[in-house]
PDB file of C-alpha atoms and ligand atoms in Angstrom:
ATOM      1  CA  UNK A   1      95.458  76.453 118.103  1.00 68.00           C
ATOM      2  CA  UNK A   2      98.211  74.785 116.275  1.00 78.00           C
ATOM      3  CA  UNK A   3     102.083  76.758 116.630  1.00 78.00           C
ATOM      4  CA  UNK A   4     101.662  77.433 113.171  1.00 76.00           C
ATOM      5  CA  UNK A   5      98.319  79.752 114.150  1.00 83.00           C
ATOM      6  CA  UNK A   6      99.727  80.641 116.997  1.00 84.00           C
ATOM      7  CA  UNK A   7     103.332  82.483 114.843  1.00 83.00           C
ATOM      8  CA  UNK A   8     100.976  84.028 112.826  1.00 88.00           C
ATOM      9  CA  UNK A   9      99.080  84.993 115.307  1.00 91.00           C
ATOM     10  CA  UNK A  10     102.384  86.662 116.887  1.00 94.00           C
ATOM     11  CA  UNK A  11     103.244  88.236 113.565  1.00 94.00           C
ATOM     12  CA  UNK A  12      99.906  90.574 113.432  1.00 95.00           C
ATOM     13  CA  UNK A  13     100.000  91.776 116.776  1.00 96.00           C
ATOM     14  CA  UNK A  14     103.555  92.790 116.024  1.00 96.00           C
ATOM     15  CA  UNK A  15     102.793  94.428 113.409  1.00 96.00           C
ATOM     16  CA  UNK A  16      99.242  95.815 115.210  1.00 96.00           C
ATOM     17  CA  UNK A  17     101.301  96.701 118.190  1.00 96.00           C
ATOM     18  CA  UNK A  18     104.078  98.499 116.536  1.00 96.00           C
ATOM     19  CA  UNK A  19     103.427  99.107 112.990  1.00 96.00           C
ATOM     20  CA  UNK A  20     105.871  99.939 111.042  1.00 97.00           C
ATOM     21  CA  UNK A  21     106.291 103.204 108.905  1.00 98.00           C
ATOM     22  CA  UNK A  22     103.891 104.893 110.307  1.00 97.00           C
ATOM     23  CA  UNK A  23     103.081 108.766 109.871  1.00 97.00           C
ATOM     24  CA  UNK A  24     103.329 111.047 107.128  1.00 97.00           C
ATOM     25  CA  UNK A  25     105.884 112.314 104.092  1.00 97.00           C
ATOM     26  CA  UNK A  26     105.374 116.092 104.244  1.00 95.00           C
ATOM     27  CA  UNK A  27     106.969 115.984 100.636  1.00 93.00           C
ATOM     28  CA  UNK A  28     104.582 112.806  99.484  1.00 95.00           C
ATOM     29  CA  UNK A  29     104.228 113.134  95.657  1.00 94.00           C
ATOM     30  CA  UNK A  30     101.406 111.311  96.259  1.00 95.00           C
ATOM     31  CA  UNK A  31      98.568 111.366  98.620  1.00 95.00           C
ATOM     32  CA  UNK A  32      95.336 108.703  99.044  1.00 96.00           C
ATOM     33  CA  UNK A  33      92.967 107.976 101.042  1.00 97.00           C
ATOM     34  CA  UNK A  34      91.643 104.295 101.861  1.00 97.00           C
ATOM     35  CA  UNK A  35      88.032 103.840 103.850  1.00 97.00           C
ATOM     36  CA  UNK A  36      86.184  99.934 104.918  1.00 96.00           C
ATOM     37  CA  UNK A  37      83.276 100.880 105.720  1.00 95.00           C
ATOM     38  CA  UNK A  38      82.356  97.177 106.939  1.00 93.00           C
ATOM     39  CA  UNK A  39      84.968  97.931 109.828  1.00 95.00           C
ATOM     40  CA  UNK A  40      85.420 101.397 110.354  1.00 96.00           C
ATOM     41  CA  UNK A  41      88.921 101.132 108.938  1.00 97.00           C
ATOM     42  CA  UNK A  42      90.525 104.177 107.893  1.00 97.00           C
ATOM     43  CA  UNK A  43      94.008 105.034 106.231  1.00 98.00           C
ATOM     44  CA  UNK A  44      95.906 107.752 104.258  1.00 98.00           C
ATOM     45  CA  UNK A  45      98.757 106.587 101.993  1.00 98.00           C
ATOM     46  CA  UNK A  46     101.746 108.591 101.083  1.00 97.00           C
ATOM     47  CA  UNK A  47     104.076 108.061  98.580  1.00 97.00           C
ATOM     48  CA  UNK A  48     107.400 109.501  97.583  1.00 97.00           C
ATOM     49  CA  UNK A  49     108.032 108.274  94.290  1.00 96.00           C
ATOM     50  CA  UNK A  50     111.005 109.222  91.657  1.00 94.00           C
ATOM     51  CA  UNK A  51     111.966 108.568  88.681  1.00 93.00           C
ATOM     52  CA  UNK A  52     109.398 105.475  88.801  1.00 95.00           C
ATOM     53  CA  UNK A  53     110.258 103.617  92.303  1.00 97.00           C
ATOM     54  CA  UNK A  54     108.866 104.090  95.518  1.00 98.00           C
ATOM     55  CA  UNK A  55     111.651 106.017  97.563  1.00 97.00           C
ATOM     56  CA  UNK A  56     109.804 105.918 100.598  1.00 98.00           C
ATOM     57  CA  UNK A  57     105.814 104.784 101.658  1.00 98.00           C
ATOM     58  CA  UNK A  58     104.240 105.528 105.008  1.00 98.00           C
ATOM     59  CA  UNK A  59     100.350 104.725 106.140  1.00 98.00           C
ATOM     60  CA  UNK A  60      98.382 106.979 108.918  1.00 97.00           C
ATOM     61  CA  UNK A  61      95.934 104.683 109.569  1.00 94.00           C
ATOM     62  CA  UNK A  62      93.124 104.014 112.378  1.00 93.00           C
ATOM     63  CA  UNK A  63      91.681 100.383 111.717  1.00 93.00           C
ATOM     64  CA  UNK A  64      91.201  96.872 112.955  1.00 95.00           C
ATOM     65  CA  UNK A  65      94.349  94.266 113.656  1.00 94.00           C
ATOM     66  CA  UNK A  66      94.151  93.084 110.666  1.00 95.00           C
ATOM     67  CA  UNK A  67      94.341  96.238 108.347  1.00 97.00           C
ATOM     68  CA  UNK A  68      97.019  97.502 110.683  1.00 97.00           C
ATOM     69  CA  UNK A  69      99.063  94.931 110.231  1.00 97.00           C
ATOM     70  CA  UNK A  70      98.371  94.366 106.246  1.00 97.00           C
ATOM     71  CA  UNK A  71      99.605  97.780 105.842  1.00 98.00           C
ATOM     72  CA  UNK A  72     102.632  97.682 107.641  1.00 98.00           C
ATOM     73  CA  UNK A  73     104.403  94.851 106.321  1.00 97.00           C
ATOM     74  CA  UNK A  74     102.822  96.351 102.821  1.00 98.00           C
ATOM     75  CA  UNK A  75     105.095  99.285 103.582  1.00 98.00           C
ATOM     76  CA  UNK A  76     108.172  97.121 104.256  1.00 97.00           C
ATOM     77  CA  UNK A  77     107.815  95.001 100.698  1.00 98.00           C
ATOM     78  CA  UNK A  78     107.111  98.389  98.736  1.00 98.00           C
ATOM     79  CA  UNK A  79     109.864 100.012  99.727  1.00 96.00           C
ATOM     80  CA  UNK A  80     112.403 101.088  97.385  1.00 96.00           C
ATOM     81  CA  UNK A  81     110.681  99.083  94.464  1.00 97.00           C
ATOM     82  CA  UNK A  82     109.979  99.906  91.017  1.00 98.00           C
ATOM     83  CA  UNK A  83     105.489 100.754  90.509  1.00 98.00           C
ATOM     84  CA  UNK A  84     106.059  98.111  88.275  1.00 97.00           C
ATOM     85  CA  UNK A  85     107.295  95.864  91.045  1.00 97.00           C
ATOM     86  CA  UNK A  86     105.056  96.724  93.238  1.00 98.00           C
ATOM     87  CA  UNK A  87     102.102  96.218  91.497  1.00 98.00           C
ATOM     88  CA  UNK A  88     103.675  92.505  90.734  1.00 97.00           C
ATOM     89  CA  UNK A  89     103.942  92.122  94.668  1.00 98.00           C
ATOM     90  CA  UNK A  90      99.969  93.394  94.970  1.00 98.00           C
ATOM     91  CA  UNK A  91      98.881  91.209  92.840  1.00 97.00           C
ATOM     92  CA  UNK A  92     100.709  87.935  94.421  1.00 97.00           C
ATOM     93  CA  UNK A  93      98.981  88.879  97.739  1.00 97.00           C
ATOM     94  CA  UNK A  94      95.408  89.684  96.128  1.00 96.00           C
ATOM     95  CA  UNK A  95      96.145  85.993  94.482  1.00 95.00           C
ATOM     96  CA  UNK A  96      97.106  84.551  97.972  1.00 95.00           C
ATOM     97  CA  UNK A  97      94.293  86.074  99.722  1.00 95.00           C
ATOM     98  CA  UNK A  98      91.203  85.400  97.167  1.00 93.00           C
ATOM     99  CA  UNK A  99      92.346  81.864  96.973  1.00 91.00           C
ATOM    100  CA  UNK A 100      89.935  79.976  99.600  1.00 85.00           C
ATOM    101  CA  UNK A 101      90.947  76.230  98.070  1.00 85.00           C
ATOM    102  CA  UNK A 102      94.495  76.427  99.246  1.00 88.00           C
ATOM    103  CA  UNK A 103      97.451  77.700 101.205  1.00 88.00           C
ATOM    104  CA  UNK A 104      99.502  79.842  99.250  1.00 89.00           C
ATOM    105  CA  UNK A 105     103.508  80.386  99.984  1.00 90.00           C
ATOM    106  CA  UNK A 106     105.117  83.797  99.242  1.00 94.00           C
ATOM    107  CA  UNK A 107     108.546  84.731  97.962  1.00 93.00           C
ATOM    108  CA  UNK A 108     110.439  85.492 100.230  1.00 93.00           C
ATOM    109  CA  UNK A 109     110.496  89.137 100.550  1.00 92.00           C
ATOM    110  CA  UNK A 110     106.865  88.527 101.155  1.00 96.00           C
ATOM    111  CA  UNK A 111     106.864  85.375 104.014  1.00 93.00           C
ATOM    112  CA  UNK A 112     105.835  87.920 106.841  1.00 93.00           C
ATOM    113  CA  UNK A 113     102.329  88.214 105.000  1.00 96.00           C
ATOM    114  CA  UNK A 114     101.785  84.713 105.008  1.00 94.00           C
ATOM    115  CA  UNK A 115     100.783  85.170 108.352  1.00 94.00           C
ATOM    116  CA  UNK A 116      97.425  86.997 106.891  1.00 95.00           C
ATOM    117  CA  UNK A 117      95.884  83.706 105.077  1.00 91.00           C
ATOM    118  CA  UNK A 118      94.033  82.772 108.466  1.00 87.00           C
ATOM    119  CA  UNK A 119      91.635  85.703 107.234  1.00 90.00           C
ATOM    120  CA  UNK A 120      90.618  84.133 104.232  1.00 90.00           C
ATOM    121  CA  UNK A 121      88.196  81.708 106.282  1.00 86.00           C
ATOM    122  CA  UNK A 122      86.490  85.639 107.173  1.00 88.00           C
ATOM    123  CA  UNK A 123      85.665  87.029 104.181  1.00 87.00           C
ATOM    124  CA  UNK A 124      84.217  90.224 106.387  1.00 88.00           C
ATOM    125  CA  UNK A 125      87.590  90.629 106.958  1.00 93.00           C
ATOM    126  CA  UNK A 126      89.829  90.023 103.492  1.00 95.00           C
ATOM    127  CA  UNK A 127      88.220  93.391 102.968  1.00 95.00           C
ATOM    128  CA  UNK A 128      90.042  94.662 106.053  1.00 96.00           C
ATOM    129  CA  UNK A 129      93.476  93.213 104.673  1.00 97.00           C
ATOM    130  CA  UNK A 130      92.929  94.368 100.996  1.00 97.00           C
ATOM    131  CA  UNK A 131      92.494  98.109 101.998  1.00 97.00           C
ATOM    132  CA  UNK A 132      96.004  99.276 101.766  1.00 98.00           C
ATOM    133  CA  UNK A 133      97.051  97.184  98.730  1.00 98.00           C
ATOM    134  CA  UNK A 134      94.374  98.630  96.654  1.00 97.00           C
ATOM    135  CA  UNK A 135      94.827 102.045  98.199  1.00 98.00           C
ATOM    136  CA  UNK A 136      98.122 101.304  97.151  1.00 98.00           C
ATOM    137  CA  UNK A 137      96.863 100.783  93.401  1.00 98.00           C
ATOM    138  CA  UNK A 138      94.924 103.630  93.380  1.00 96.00           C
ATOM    139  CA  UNK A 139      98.246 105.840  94.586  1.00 97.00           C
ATOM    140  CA  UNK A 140     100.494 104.150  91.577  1.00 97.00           C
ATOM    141  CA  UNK A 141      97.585 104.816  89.145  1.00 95.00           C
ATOM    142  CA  UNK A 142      97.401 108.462  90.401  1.00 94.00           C
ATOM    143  CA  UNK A 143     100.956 109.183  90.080  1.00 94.00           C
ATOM    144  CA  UNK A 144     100.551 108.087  86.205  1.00 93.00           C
ATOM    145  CA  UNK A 145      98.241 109.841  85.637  1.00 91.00           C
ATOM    146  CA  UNK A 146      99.613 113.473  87.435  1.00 85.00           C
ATOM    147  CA  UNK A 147     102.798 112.172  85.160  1.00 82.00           C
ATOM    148  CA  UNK A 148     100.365 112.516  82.410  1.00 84.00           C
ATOM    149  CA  UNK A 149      97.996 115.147  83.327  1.00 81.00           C
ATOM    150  CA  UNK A 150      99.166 116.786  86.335  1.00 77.00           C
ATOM    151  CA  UNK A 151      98.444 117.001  90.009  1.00 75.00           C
ATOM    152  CA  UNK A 152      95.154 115.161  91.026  1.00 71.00           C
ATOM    153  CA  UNK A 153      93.820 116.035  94.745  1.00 67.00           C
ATOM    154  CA  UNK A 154      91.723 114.044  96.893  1.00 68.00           C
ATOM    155  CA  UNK A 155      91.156 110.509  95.866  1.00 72.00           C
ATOM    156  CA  UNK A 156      89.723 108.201  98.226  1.00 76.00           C
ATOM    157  CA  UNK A 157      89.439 104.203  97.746  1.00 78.00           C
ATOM    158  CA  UNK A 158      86.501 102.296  99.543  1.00 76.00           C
ATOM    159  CA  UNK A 159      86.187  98.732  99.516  1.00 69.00           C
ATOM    160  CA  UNK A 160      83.618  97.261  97.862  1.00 56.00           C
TER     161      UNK A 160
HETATM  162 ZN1   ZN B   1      89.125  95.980 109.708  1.00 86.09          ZN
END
């Protein structure tokens, strides 16, 4: 294992170990649920968001290493962003992660997730890593549309 691996390595089983906002927002304006079947991984995603920016995220979630750690250093680039933002910063790690040719670097907000490109030689487990951004997706898309149409309950995301 080279000490490159081996940092990485370090930086999901910090994040495994002690994930970080972890729990629930009892005043989320926004609630959804994210499911892998391949893995057995299993999240809910809150969101507090006003007046367009995410004032605060937290993920419950039971899943693998890898989905554990995806979604907390998720929560600590969303934080306090603009949806618009954030969808920006989802799609620079889909891009990263879908790219099988070559080693992408982040901005620097997002280094930390570097650490996650190992998984692209497992595409079992991209799946695993993907789950909370596109739960996240599905949780800015929902807050449009309650913005539009008004409260929406019980959406769940499943990888496909
Ligand atoms: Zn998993």
């Amino acid at each position: 294992m080279s000490l490159l691996d081996e940092l990485y390595r370090e930086t999901i089983l910090d994040h495994y170990h002690n994930p970080r906002n972890q729990g629930v927002i009892d005043s989320a304006t926004v609630e959804v649920e994210g499911v892998n079947p391949l893995c057995g991984d299993e999240l809910t995603l809150y969101l507090d968001v006003n007046d367009n920016t995410i004032r605060d995220i937290k993920i419950k979630s039971r899943g693998c290493s890898i989905n554990m750690a995806s979604g907390s250093m998720m929560t600590e680039v969303m934080h306090g962003h603009p949806l618009e933002q954030a969808e920006e910063f989802v799609k620079v790690f889909k891009d990263m992660m879908l790219n099988k040719d070559e080693t992408i670097a982040l901005p620097e907000d997002m280094e930390d997730l570097e650490a996650l490109q190992g998984v692209k030689k497992y595409p079992v487990r991209i799946k695993c890593a993907l789950l909370p951004w596109n739960t996240l997706l599905e949780a800015i898309e929902t807050t449009r549309q309650e913005a539009a149409d008004g409260p929406i309950k019980g959406k769940t995301v499943t990888t496909e």
